Tab-separated table of N, CA and C in Angstrom:
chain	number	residue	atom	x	y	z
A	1	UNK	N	0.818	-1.184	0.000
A	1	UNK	CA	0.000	0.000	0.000
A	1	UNK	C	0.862	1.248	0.000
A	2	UNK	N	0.401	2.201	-0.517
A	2	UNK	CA	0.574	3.609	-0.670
A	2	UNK	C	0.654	4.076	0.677
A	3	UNK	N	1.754	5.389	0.632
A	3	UNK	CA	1.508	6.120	2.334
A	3	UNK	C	0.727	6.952	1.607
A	4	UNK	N	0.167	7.173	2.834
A	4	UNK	CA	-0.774	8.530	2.344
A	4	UNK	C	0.039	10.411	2.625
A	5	UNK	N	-0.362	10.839	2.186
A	5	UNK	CA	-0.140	12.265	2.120
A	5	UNK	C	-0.344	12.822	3.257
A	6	UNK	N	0.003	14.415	3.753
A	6	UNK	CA	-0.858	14.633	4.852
A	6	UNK	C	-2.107	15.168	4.420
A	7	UNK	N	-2.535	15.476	3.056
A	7	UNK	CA	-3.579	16.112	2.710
A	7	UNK	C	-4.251	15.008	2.744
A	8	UNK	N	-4.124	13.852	2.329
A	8	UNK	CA	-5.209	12.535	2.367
A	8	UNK	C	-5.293	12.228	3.883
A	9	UNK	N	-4.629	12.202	4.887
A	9	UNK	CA	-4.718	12.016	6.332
A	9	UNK	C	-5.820	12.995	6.824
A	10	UNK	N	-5.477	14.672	6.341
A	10	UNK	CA	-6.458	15.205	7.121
A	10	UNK	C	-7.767	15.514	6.069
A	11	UNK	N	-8.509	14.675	4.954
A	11	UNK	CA	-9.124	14.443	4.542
A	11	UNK	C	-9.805	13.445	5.428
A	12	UNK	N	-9.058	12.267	5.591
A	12	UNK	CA	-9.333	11.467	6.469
A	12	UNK	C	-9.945	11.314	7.711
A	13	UNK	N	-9.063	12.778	8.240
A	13	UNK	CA	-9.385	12.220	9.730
A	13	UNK	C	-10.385	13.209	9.660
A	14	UNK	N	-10.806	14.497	8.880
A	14	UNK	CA	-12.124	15.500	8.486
A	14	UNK	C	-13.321	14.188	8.451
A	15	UNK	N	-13.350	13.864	7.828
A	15	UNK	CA	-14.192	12.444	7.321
A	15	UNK	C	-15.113	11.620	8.622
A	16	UNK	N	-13.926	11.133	9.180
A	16	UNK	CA	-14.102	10.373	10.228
A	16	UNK	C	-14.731	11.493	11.225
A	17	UNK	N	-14.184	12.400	11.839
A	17	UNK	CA	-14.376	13.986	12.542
A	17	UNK	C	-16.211	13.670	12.327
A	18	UNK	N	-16.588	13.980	10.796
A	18	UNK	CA	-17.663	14.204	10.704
A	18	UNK	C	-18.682	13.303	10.822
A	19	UNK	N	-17.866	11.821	10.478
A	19	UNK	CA	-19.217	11.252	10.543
A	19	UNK	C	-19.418	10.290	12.302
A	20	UNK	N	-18.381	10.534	13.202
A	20	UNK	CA	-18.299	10.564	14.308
A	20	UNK	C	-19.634	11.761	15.238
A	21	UNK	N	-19.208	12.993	14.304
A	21	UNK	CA	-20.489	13.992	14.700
A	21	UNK	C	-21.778	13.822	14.552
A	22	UNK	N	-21.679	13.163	13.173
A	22	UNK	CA	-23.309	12.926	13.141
A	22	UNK	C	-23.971	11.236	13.886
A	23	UNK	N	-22.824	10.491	13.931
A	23	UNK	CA	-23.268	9.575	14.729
A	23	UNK	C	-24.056	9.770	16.326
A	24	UNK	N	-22.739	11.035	16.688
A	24	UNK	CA	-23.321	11.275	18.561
A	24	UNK	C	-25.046	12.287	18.234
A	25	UNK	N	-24.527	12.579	17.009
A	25	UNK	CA	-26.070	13.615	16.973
A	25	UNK	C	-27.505	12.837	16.564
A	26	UNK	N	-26.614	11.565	15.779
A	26	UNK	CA	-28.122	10.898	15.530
A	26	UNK	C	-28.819	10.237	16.697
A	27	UNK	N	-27.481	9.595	17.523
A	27	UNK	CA	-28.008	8.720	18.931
A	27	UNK	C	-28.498	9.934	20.182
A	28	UNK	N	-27.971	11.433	19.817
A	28	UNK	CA	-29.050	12.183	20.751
A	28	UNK	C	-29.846	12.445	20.454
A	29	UNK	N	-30.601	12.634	18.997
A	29	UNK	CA	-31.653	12.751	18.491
A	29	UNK	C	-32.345	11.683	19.143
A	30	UNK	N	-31.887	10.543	18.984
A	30	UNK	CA	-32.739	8.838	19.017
A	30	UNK	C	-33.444	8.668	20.734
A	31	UNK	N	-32.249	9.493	21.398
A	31	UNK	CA	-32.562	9.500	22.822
A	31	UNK	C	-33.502	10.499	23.225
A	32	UNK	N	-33.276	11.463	22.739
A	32	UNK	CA	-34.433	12.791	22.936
A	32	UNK	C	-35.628	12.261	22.485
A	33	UNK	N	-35.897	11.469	21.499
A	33	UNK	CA	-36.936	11.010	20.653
A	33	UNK	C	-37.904	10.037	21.980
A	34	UNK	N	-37.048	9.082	22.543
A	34	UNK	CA	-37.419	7.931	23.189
A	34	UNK	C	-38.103	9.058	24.428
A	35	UNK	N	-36.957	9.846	25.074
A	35	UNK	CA	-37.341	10.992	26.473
A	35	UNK	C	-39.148	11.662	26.104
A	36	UNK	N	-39.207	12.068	24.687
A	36	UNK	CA	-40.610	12.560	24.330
A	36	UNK	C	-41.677	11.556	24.304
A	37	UNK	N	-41.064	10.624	23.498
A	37	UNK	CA	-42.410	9.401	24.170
A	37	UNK	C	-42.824	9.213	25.127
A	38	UNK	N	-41.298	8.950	26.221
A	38	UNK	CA	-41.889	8.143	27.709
A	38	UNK	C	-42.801	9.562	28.132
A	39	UNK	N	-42.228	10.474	28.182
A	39	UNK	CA	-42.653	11.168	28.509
A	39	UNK	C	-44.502	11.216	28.469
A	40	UNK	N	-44.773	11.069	26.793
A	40	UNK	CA	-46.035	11.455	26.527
A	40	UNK	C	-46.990	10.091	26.764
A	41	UNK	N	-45.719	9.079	27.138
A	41	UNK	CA	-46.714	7.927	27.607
A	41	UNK	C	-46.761	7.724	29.037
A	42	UNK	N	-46.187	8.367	29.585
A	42	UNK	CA	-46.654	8.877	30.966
A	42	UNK	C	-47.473	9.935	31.371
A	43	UNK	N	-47.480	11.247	30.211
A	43	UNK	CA	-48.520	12.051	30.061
A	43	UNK	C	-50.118	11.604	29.738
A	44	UNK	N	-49.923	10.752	29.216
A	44	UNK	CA	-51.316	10.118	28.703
A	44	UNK	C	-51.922	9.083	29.567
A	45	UNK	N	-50.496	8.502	30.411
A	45	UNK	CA	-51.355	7.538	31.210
A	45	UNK	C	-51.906	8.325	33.091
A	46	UNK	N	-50.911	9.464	33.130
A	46	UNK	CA	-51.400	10.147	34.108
A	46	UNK	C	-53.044	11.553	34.359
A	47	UNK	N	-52.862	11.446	32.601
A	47	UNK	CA	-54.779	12.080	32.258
A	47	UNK	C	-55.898	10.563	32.286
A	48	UNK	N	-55.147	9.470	32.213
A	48	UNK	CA	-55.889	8.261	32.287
A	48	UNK	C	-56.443	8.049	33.423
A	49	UNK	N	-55.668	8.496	34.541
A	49	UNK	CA	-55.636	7.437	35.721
A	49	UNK	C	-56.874	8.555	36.405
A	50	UNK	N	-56.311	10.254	36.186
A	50	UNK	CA	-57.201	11.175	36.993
A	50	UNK	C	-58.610	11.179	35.949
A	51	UNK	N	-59.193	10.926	34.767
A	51	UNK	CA	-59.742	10.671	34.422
A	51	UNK	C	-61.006	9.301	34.975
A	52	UNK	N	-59.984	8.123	35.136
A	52	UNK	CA	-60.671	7.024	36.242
A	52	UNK	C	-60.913	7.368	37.493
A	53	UNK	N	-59.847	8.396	38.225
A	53	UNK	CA	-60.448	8.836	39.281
A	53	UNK	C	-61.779	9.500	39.236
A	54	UNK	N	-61.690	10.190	38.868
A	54	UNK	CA	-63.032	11.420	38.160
A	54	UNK	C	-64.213	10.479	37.832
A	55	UNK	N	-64.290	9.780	37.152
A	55	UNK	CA	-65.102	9.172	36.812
A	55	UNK	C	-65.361	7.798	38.233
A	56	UNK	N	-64.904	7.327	38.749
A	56	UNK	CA	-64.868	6.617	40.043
A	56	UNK	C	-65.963	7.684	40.850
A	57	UNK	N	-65.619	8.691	40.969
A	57	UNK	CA	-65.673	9.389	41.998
A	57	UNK	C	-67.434	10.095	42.085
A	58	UNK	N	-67.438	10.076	40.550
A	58	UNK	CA	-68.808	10.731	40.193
A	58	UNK	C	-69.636	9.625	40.096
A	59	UNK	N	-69.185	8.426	40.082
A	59	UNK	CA	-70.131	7.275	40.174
A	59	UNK	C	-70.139	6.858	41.770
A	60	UNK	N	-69.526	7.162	42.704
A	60	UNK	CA	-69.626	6.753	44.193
A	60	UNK	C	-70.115	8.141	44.332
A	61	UNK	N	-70.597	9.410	43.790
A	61	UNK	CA	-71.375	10.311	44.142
A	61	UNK	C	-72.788	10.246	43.498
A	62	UNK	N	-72.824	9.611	42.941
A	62	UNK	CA	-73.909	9.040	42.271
A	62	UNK	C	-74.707	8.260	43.441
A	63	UNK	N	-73.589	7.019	44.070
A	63	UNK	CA	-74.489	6.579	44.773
A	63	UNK	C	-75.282	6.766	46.027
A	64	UNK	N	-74.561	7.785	46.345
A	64	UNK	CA	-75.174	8.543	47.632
A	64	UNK	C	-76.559	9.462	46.955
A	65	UNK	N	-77.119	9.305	46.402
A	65	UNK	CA	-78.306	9.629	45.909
A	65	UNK	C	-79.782	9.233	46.047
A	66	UNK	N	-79.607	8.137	47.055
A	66	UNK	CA	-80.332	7.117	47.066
A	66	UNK	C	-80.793	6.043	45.715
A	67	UNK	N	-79.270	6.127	45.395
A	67	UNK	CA	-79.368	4.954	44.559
A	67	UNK	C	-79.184	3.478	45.651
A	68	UNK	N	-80.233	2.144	44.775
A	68	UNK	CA	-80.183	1.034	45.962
A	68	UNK	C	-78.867	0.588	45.620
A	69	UNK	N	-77.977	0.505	47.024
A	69	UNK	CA	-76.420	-0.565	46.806
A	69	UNK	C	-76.661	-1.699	47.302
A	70	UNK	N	-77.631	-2.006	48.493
A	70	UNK	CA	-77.685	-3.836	48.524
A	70	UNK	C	-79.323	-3.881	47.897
A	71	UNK	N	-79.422	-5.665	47.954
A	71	UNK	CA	-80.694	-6.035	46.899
A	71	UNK	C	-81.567	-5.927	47.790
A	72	UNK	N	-81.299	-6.139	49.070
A	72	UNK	CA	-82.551	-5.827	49.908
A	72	UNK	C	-83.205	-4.320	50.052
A	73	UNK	N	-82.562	-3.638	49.739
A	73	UNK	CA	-83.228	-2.057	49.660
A	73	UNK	C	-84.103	-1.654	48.664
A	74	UNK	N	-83.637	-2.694	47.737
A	74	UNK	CA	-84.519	-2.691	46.420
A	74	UNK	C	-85.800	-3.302	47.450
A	75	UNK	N	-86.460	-3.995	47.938
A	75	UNK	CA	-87.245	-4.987	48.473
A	75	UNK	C	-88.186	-4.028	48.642
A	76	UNK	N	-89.405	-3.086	48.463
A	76	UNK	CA	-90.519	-1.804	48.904
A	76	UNK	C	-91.324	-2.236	50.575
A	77	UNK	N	-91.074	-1.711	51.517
A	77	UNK	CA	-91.727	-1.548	52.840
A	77	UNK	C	-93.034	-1.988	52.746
A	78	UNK	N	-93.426	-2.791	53.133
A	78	UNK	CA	-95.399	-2.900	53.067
A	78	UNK	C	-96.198	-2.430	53.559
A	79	UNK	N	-97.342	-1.463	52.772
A	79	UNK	CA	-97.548	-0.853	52.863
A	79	UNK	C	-98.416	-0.961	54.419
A	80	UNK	N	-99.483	-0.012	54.806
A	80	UNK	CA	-100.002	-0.264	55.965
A	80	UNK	C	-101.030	-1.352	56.548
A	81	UNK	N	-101.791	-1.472	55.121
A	81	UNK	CA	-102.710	-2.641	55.003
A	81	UNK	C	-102.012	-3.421	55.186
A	82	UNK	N	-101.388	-3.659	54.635
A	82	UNK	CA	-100.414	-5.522	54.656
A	82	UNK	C	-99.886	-5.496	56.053
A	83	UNK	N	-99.300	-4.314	56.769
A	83	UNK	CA	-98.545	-4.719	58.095
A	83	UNK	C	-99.737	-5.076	58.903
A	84	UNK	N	-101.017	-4.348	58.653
A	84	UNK	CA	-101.889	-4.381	59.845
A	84	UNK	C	-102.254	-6.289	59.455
A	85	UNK	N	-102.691	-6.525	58.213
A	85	UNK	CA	-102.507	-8.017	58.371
A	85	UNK	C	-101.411	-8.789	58.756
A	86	UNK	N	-100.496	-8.714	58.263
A	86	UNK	CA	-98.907	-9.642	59.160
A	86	UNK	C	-99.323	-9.360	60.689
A	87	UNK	N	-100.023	-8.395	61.265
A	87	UNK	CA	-99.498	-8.539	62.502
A	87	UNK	C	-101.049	-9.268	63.048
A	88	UNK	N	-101.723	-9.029	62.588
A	88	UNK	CA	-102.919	-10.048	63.061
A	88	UNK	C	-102.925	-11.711	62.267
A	89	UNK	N	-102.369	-12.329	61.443
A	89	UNK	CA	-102.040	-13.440	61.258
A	89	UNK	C	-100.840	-13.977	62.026
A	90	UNK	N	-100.451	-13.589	63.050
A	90	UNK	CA	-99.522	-14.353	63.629
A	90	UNK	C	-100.058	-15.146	64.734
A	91	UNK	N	-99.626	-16.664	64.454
A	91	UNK	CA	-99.716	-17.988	65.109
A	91	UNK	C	-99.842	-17.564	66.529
A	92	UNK	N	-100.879	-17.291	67.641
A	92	UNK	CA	-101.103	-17.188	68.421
A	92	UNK	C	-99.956	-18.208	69.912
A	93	UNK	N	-99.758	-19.305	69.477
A	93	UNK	CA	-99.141	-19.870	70.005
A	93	UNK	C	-97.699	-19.847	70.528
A	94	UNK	N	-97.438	-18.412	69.641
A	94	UNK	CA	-95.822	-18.082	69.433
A	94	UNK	C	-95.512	-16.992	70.305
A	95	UNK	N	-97.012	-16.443	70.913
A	95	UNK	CA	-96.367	-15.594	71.562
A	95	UNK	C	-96.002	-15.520	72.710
């Protein structure tokens, strides 16, 4: 092989120089790139979560409304007629 010149050396080492530069610039690009995602996928999952809160929250305010939460509340009180019978059909013997 040929020696090289110093003009072909610092061709060379210009060369290398540069594409050394754009290597560190592409992998900070690549990293800044990844930092904006996590980022926006932590942005998106932290409007998620206060969103479920929010929505949790307006449905347990909901239920203080007298909405029924057990099945027995659903069940309607009887009315007065019916109690005054329940309480005169009871088995005499029981009491």
């Amino acid at each position: 092989m040929a020696e090289m010149t110093d003009e072909e050396r610092r061709r060379v080492s210009a060369y290398e120089s540069r594409k050394k530069r754009e290597r560190r610039q592409r992998a900070r690009e690549e990293k800044e790139k990844e930092e904006r995602e996590k980022e926006e996928r932590e942005k998106e999952e932290r409007e998620k979560d206060e969103k479920a809160k929010e929505d949790n929250y307006e449905f347990k305010s909901g239920l203080e409304d007298d909405t029924l939460i057990f099945e027995e509340d659903a069940i309607p009180e009887p009315s007065q007629e019916v109690a005054g019978l329940l309480s005169t059909s009871r088995d005499p013997t029981l009491s």
